[in-house]
């Protein structure tokens, strides 16, 4: 295709006017939204995604260590009448209601659902951009796997970031026989309760992970990492240094002139409609919803995807969309294949008293991972079936961004 190619749909058929909805991104939010849009049979749905398959992002640490495959074919999770374009959006022409794609093609839309997810934010650590790896997405996970497979038997792997993503990655690599160091920075598993943290620490120790709780990575070399502990700096050997730190949104919304927050996420009102453009609706990690504090997670992405689809369908029907409503249930991190930490939470995601650890928690985590895909499959078969926990309805109050 060349830059003059336009991809579109006929406006009418035997049943009357048809509406074309483009979904950017086919992760947890985008895939859910695409399937749910089919509640209205007069809507044509096109999904744009860089890979020709669905990626279970919560299994990327398993892919890196060789204990699991995060890929699921689109024919398994998307309805047959959802059109998929393997491409990447590079700009949204909001006036012309057209998406410019990396291939050179242009894609017209009546409504657009913005669900492109997030990417790893490279911290301001000297050398990190040149020498560190990142597990934020499929491409990053592939690079880590190649590096890990090429390491010598005693090659030390340093994971920077003590959140749940870092814990999962460090534990998975250690359980598969690698020497692993986890540099916590601000602490290990600080989003869960003290009891849950102790259980996580215990399992990391059993797996032989060298936990540097108070350590802060201050420089990354080709085969070293410098860590500062209590004001003292140490240069440590590191055959591979992997970042499991903060996230940011891609530049697409900002480059397209849309209103974004400080980490590049599309700003929306309480109904998920983009600020300044009522033809664009946001969903998932790449959006900042007015009045809501949401942890980046599949737990939030799938309900937001469903509600984004409902918002578009309401607008097509001439109705006002409802305010987004999202409540959390738990935070769960696998700590290797045979243990996990399951922290139940209040609807606002703050830790509750109940904690489950060990093999039972690992079994529960696996059910959750499988369940996220089953939710999307069921929505493909029966659009409108998916439901979620509410309890944190959006308001007009500003909120601060939170990480995964």
Short mmCIF file of C-alpha atoms in Angstrom, two decimals, residues 118-395:
data_model
loop_
_atom_site.label_atom_id
_atom_site.label_comp_id
_atom_site.label_asym_id
_atom_site.label_seq_id
_atom_site.Cartn_x
_atom_site.Cartn_y
_atom_site.Cartn_z
CA UNK A 118 1.83 1.40 27.77
CA UNK A 119 5.56 0.92 27.40
CA UNK A 120 8.40 0.82 29.88
CA UNK A 121 9.61 4.22 30.99
CA UNK A 122 13.41 4.23 30.97
CA UNK A 123 14.52 5.73 34.29
CA UNK A 124 17.07 8.51 34.37
CA UNK A 125 19.90 6.13 35.21
CA UNK A 126 23.14 6.67 33.28
CA UNK A 127 23.65 3.80 30.84
CA UNK A 128 20.15 2.36 31.19
CA UNK A 129 19.02 3.41 27.73
CA UNK A 130 22.08 1.78 26.14
CA UNK A 131 22.61 -1.34 28.21
CA UNK A 132 19.43 -2.28 30.11
CA UNK A 133 16.62 -4.49 28.82
CA UNK A 134 12.90 -4.06 29.49
CA UNK A 135 10.03 -6.47 29.97
CA UNK A 136 7.27 -3.97 29.20
CA UNK A 137 6.05 -5.55 25.96
CA UNK A 138 6.38 -8.44 23.53
CA UNK A 139 9.39 -7.04 21.71
CA UNK A 140 11.21 -6.38 24.97
CA UNK A 141 10.45 -9.85 26.28
CA UNK A 142 11.86 -11.39 23.11
CA UNK A 143 15.13 -9.49 23.54
CA UNK A 144 15.42 -10.60 27.18
CA UNK A 145 14.77 -14.23 26.31
CA UNK A 146 17.49 -14.18 23.65
CA UNK A 147 19.96 -12.63 26.11
CA UNK A 148 19.08 -15.04 28.91
CA UNK A 149 19.40 -18.08 26.66
CA UNK A 150 22.88 -16.93 25.64
CA UNK A 151 24.20 -16.45 29.17
CA UNK A 152 26.84 -18.65 30.73
CA UNK A 153 25.71 -20.91 33.56
CA UNK A 154 26.97 -18.50 36.23
CA UNK A 155 25.94 -15.24 34.55
CA UNK A 156 24.28 -12.95 37.10
CA UNK A 157 20.98 -11.34 36.04
CA UNK A 158 20.00 -8.11 37.78
CA UNK A 159 16.33 -7.15 37.93
CA UNK A 160 15.81 -3.47 38.80
CA UNK A 161 12.46 -2.71 40.42
CA UNK A 162 10.88 -4.22 43.50
CA UNK A 163 7.24 -4.07 42.42
CA UNK A 164 5.17 -7.14 41.58
CA UNK A 165 6.49 -7.25 38.00
CA UNK A 166 10.09 -7.35 39.25
CA UNK A 167 9.26 -9.98 41.87
CA UNK A 168 7.64 -12.26 39.31
CA UNK A 169 10.48 -11.94 36.84
CA UNK A 170 13.24 -12.46 39.41
CA UNK A 171 11.52 -15.51 40.90
CA UNK A 172 10.79 -17.12 37.55
CA UNK A 173 14.38 -16.75 36.37
CA UNK A 174 15.78 -18.04 39.65
CA UNK A 175 13.53 -21.09 39.66
CA UNK A 176 14.77 -22.03 36.18
CA UNK A 177 18.37 -22.09 37.40
CA UNK A 178 19.70 -18.56 36.86
CA UNK A 179 21.64 -16.46 39.36
CA UNK A 180 19.38 -13.48 40.04
CA UNK A 181 19.75 -10.24 41.96
CA UNK A 182 16.67 -8.09 42.70
CA UNK A 183 17.37 -4.40 43.36
CA UNK A 184 14.33 -3.00 45.13
CA UNK A 185 14.96 0.72 45.06
CA UNK A 186 12.01 1.82 47.16
CA UNK A 187 11.42 -1.64 48.66
CA UNK A 188 10.05 -5.05 47.71
CA UNK A 189 6.31 -5.60 47.04
CA UNK A 190 5.36 -2.37 48.80
CA UNK A 191 1.81 -2.37 47.37
CA UNK A 192 0.75 -5.31 49.58
CA UNK A 193 0.47 -5.76 53.34
CA UNK A 194 3.36 -6.51 55.71
CA UNK A 195 2.27 -10.14 55.99
CA UNK A 196 2.16 -10.54 52.21
CA UNK A 197 5.59 -8.91 51.88
CA UNK A 198 7.09 -11.31 54.41
CA UNK A 199 5.71 -14.29 52.48
CA UNK A 200 7.09 -12.89 49.24
CA UNK A 201 10.52 -12.34 50.78
CA UNK A 202 10.54 -15.89 52.20
CA UNK A 203 9.84 -17.46 48.83
CA UNK A 204 12.38 -15.26 47.03
CA UNK A 205 14.99 -16.41 49.56
CA UNK A 206 14.03 -20.06 49.02
CA UNK A 207 14.63 -19.61 45.32
CA UNK A 208 18.05 -18.09 45.97
CA UNK A 209 17.28 -14.57 44.77
CA UNK A 210 19.79 -12.04 46.13
CA UNK A 211 17.38 -9.34 47.34
CA UNK A 212 18.95 -5.88 47.67
CA UNK A 213 16.00 -4.20 49.35
CA UNK A 214 17.44 -0.75 50.09
CA UNK A 215 19.67 -0.69 47.06
CA UNK A 216 19.11 1.83 44.28
CA UNK A 217 20.52 1.32 40.80
CA UNK A 218 22.49 4.46 39.85
CA UNK A 219 24.32 3.36 36.68
CA UNK A 220 24.14 0.51 34.19
CA UNK A 221 27.15 -0.69 32.23
CA UNK A 222 27.47 -3.30 29.51
CA UNK A 223 28.16 -6.01 32.08
CA UNK A 224 27.88 -4.12 35.38
CA UNK A 225 25.33 -2.33 37.51
CA UNK A 226 26.20 0.27 40.13
CA UNK A 227 24.05 0.15 43.26
CA UNK A 228 23.93 2.72 46.02
CA UNK A 229 23.11 1.48 49.54
CA UNK A 230 22.96 3.90 52.45
CA UNK A 231 25.09 6.41 50.57
CA UNK A 232 27.76 3.89 49.57
CA UNK A 233 28.20 2.91 45.93
CA UNK A 234 29.09 -0.60 44.78
CA UNK A 235 29.84 -1.76 41.23
CA UNK A 236 28.42 -5.26 40.77
CA UNK A 237 28.82 -7.76 37.95
CA UNK A 238 25.66 -8.11 35.83
CA UNK A 239 25.58 -10.19 32.65
CA UNK A 240 22.09 -8.83 31.96
CA UNK A 241 20.26 -5.94 33.62
CA UNK A 242 16.48 -5.87 33.24
CA UNK A 243 14.25 -2.92 34.11
CA UNK A 244 10.97 -3.62 35.87
CA UNK A 245 10.25 -0.03 36.84
CA UNK A 246 7.63 2.55 35.80
CA UNK A 247 5.45 2.77 32.70
CA UNK A 248 4.53 5.51 30.28
CA UNK A 249 2.21 5.76 27.29
CA UNK A 250 3.43 5.83 23.69
CA UNK A 251 3.51 9.21 21.95
CA UNK A 252 0.55 8.57 19.63
CA UNK A 253 -2.04 10.66 21.50
CA UNK A 254 0.36 13.56 22.09
CA UNK A 255 1.62 13.48 18.50
CA UNK A 256 -1.99 13.60 17.31
CA UNK A 257 -2.78 16.75 19.29
CA UNK A 258 -4.96 15.02 21.87
CA UNK A 259 -4.96 15.98 25.55
CA UNK A 260 -2.60 13.78 27.59
CA UNK A 261 -1.35 13.56 31.16
CA UNK A 262 2.24 13.83 32.39
CA UNK A 263 3.17 10.28 31.28
CA UNK A 264 1.48 10.55 27.89
CA UNK A 265 -1.83 8.83 28.60
CA UNK A 266 -4.93 10.00 26.79
CA UNK A 267 -7.06 12.10 29.15
CA UNK A 268 -10.75 11.19 29.20
CA UNK A 269 -13.81 12.39 31.06
CA UNK A 270 -15.65 10.18 33.53
CA UNK A 271 -17.40 8.32 30.68
CA UNK A 272 -14.08 7.42 28.96
CA UNK A 273 -14.65 9.93 26.15
CA UNK A 274 -11.45 11.77 25.16
CA UNK A 275 -11.15 15.34 26.40
CA UNK A 276 -11.79 17.56 23.38
CA UNK A 277 -12.94 14.82 20.97
CA UNK A 278 -16.26 13.02 21.41
CA UNK A 279 -15.48 10.50 18.65
CA UNK A 280 -12.57 8.94 20.56
CA UNK A 281 -13.04 6.73 23.63
CA UNK A 282 -10.18 5.43 25.78
CA UNK A 283 -9.61 2.11 27.52
CA UNK A 284 -6.87 0.30 29.42
CA UNK A 285 -3.43 1.36 30.61
CA UNK A 286 -3.01 4.15 28.04
CA UNK A 287 -5.80 6.35 29.43
CA UNK A 288 -6.15 8.65 32.43
CA UNK A 289 -9.80 8.71 33.48
CA UNK A 290 -11.00 11.85 35.20
CA UNK A 291 -11.71 11.20 38.86
CA UNK A 292 -10.36 7.62 38.97
CA UNK A 293 -7.16 6.20 40.44
CA UNK A 294 -6.51 2.96 38.57
CA UNK A 295 -3.58 0.57 38.83
CA UNK A 296 -2.31 -0.46 35.40
CA UNK A 297 -3.46 -4.07 35.18
CA UNK A 298 -5.59 -6.53 33.24
CA UNK A 299 -7.94 -6.35 36.24
CA UNK A 300 -8.75 -2.78 35.21
CA UNK A 301 -8.18 -3.12 31.45
CA UNK A 302 -10.89 -5.66 30.67
CA UNK A 303 -13.69 -3.76 32.47
CA UNK A 304 -12.52 -0.50 30.89
CA UNK A 305 -12.53 -2.16 27.48
CA UNK A 306 -16.10 -3.35 28.00
CA UNK A 307 -17.19 0.09 29.21
CA UNK A 308 -15.45 1.81 26.30
CA UNK A 309 -17.46 -0.35 23.91
CA UNK A 310 -20.64 0.45 25.83
CA UNK A 311 -19.83 4.17 25.63
CA UNK A 312 -19.42 3.99 21.84
CA UNK A 313 -22.64 2.01 21.45
CA UNK A 314 -24.48 4.54 23.62
CA UNK A 315 -23.23 7.41 21.47
CA UNK A 316 -24.23 5.58 18.28
CA UNK A 317 -27.69 5.18 19.79
CA UNK A 318 -27.90 8.87 20.65
CA UNK A 319 -27.59 8.26 24.40
CA UNK A 320 -25.23 9.64 27.05
CA UNK A 321 -22.61 7.06 28.17
CA UNK A 322 -22.47 6.09 31.81
CA UNK A 323 -19.58 7.09 34.06
CA UNK A 324 -16.92 4.38 34.31
CA UNK A 325 -17.22 2.10 37.33
CA UNK A 326 -14.26 -0.04 38.38
CA UNK A 327 -13.44 -1.85 41.60
CA UNK A 328 -10.47 -4.05 42.47
CA UNK A 329 -10.49 -7.45 44.18
CA UNK A 330 -6.88 -8.52 44.72
CA UNK A 331 -3.22 -8.18 43.84
CA UNK A 332 -1.55 -11.46 42.96
CA UNK A 333 2.08 -12.14 42.11
CA UNK A 334 3.54 -15.52 41.22
CA UNK A 335 6.82 -16.24 43.01
CA UNK A 336 8.01 -19.05 40.78
CA UNK A 337 5.75 -21.81 39.47
CA UNK A 338 4.93 -23.32 42.86
CA UNK A 339 4.15 -20.33 45.05
CA UNK A 340 2.44 -16.96 44.86
CA UNK A 341 1.27 -14.12 47.06
CA UNK A 342 -2.44 -13.36 46.81
CA UNK A 343 -3.33 -10.11 48.59
CA UNK A 344 -7.05 -9.41 48.72
CA UNK A 345 -7.91 -5.73 48.46
CA UNK A 346 -10.66 -3.26 49.07
CA UNK A 347 -12.44 -1.91 46.00
CA UNK A 348 -9.99 1.03 45.89
CA UNK A 349 -7.08 -1.48 45.63
CA UNK A 350 -5.79 -0.87 49.16
CA UNK A 351 -4.73 -4.08 50.96
CA UNK A 352 -7.38 -5.92 52.99
CA UNK A 353 -6.56 -8.30 55.87
CA UNK A 354 -6.91 -11.53 53.88
CA UNK A 355 -3.73 -12.97 52.36
CA UNK A 356 -3.17 -16.37 50.73
CA UNK A 357 0.34 -17.66 49.98
CA UNK A 358 2.14 -20.74 48.74
CA UNK A 359 0.75 -23.40 46.41
CA UNK A 360 -2.88 -22.42 46.91
CA UNK A 361 -2.08 -18.88 45.82
CA UNK A 362 -0.11 -20.21 42.83
CA UNK A 363 -3.14 -22.26 41.78
CA UNK A 364 -5.35 -19.17 42.15
CA UNK A 365 -2.94 -17.04 40.09
CA UNK A 366 -2.98 -19.57 37.28
CA UNK A 367 -6.78 -19.54 37.30
CA UNK A 368 -6.71 -15.75 37.05
CA UNK A 369 -4.30 -15.85 34.09
CA UNK A 370 -6.49 -18.33 32.27
CA UNK A 371 -9.62 -16.45 33.24
CA UNK A 372 -8.52 -13.22 31.57
CA UNK A 373 -8.41 -15.01 28.21
CA UNK A 374 -11.65 -16.89 28.88
CA UNK A 375 -13.40 -13.57 29.56
CA UNK A 376 -12.47 -12.33 26.08
CA UNK A 377 -13.44 -15.64 24.45
CA UNK A 378 -16.86 -15.61 26.11
CA UNK A 379 -17.43 -12.04 25.01
CA UNK A 380 -16.68 -13.10 21.42
CA UNK A 381 -19.33 -15.82 21.67
CA UNK A 382 -21.90 -13.78 23.60
CA UNK A 383 -21.32 -10.00 23.30
CA UNK A 384 -22.44 -8.22 26.46
CA UNK A 385 -21.95 -11.19 28.77
CA UNK A 386 -18.83 -9.92 30.57
CA UNK A 387 -19.41 -8.31 33.98
CA UNK A 388 -17.03 -6.85 36.56
CA UNK A 389 -16.73 -5.56 40.10
CA UNK A 390 -17.69 -1.93 40.49
CA UNK A 391 -17.42 0.35 43.47
CA UNK A 392 -15.07 3.11 42.32
CA UNK A 393 -17.18 5.26 40.03
CA UNK A 394 -15.43 8.10 38.25
CA UNK A 395 -15.98 11.62 39.52
#
